[in-house]
Short mmCIF file of C-alpha atoms in Angstrom, two decimals:
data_model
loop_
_atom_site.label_atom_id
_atom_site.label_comp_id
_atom_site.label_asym_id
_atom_site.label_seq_id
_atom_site.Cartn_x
_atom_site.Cartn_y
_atom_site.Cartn_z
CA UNK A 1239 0.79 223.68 68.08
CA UNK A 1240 -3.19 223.95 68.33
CA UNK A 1241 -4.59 227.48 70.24
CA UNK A 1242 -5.84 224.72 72.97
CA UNK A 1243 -6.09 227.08 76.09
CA UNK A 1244 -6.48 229.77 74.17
CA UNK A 1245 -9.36 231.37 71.84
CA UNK A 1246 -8.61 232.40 68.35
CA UNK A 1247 -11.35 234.95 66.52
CA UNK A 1248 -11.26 236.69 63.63
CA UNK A 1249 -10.72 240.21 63.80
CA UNK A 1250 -12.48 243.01 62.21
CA UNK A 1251 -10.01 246.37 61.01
CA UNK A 1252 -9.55 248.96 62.17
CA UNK A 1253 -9.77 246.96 65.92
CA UNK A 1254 -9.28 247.71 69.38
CA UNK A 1255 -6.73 250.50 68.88
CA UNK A 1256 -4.27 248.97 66.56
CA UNK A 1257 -3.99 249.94 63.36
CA UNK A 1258 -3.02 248.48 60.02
CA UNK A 1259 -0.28 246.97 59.72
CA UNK A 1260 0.56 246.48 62.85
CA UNK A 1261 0.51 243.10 65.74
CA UNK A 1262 -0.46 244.42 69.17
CA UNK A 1263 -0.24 243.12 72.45
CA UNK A 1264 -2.89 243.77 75.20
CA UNK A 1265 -2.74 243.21 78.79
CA UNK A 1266 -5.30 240.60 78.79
CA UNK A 1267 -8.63 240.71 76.96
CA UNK A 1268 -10.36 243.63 78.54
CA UNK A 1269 -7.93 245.77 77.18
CA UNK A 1270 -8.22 244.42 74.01
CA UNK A 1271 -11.61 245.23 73.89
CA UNK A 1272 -11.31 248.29 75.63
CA UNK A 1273 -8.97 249.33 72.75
CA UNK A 1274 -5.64 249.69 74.84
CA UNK A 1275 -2.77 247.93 73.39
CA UNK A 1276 0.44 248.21 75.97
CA UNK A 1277 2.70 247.25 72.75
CA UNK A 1278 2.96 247.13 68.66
CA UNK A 1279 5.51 245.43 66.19
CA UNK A 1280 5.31 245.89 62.38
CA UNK A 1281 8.43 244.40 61.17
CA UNK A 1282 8.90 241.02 59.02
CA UNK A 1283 11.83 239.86 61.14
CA UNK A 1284 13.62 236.24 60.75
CA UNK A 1285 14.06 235.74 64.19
CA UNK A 1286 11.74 236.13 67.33
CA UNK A 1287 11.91 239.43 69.27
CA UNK A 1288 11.40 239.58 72.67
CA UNK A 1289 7.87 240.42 74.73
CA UNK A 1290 7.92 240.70 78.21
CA UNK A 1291 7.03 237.02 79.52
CA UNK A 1292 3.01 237.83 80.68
CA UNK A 1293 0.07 235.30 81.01
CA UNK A 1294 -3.30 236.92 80.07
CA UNK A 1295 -2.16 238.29 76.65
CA UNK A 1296 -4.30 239.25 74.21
CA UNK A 1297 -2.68 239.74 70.57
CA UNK A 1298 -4.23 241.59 67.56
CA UNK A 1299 -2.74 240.75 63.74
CA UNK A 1300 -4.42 243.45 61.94
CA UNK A 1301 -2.04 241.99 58.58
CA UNK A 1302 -3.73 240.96 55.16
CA UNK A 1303 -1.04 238.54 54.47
CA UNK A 1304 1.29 237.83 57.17
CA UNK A 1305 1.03 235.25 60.05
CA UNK A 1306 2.57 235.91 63.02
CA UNK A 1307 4.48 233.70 65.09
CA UNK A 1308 4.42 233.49 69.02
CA UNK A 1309 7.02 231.64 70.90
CA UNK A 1310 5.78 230.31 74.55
CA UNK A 1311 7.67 230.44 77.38
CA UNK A 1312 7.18 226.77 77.88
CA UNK A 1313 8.56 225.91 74.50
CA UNK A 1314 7.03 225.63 70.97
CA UNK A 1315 4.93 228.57 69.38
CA UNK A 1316 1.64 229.41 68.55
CA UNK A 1317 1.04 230.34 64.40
CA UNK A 1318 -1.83 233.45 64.27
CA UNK A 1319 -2.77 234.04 60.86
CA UNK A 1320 -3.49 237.11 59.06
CA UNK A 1321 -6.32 239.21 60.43
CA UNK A 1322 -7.13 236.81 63.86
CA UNK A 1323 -6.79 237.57 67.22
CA UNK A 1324 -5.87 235.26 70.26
CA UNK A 1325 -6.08 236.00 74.26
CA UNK A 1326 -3.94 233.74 76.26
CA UNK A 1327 -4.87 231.72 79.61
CA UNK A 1328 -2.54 231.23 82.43
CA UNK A 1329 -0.86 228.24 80.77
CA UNK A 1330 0.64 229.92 78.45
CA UNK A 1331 3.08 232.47 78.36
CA UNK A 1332 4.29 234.41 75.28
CA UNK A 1333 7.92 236.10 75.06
CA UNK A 1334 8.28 236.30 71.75
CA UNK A 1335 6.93 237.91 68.15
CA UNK A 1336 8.26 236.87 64.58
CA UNK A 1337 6.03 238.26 61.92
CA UNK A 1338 6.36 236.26 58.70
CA UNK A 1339 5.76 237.33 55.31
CA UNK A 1340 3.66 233.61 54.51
CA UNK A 1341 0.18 234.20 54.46
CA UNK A 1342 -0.76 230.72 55.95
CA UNK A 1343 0.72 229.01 59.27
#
């Protein structure tokens, strides 16, 4: 699925209050740029774990290698790769996180 409806953007380490190696979930994009991340997961997982269903997300991959995987509430995921950063409009709703070890998407 393409990031149409949302913004993807490299990030910069260390970022907005979440530190290697982590994936971090912001309110919307204010707090991501105010450095406030209301969540973190770290672990390479082979299924999705569950995020409170939110729109105006804003997610952080601070990983070298791994992509991260974010399943909408509408069906289908989102692939943000290593590094990137994404915020989320009201059409779409994330409720899940699977980090993968693959470096691309």
């Amino acid at each position: 699925m393409s990031l149409t409806g949302a913004s993807a953007a490299r990030a910069e380490g260390p970022t907005q209050g979440c530190p290697y190696p982590y994936v971090c979930f912001y309110v919307d994009d204010d707090a991501l740029l105010a450095g406030r991340p209301i969540s973190k997961y770290r672990d390479v997982t082979s299924a999705y774990q569950a995020v409170t269903p939110r729109p105006h997300y804003a997610v952080l991959n601070t990983r070298n290698d791994d992509v991260v995987y974010l399943r909408l509430q509408s069906g289908g995921s989102i692939c943000l790769a290593p590094n990137h950063q994404t915020v989320f409009t009201d059409s779409y709703v994330v409720n899940g996180i699977r980090i993968s070890s693959s470096s691309t998407c």
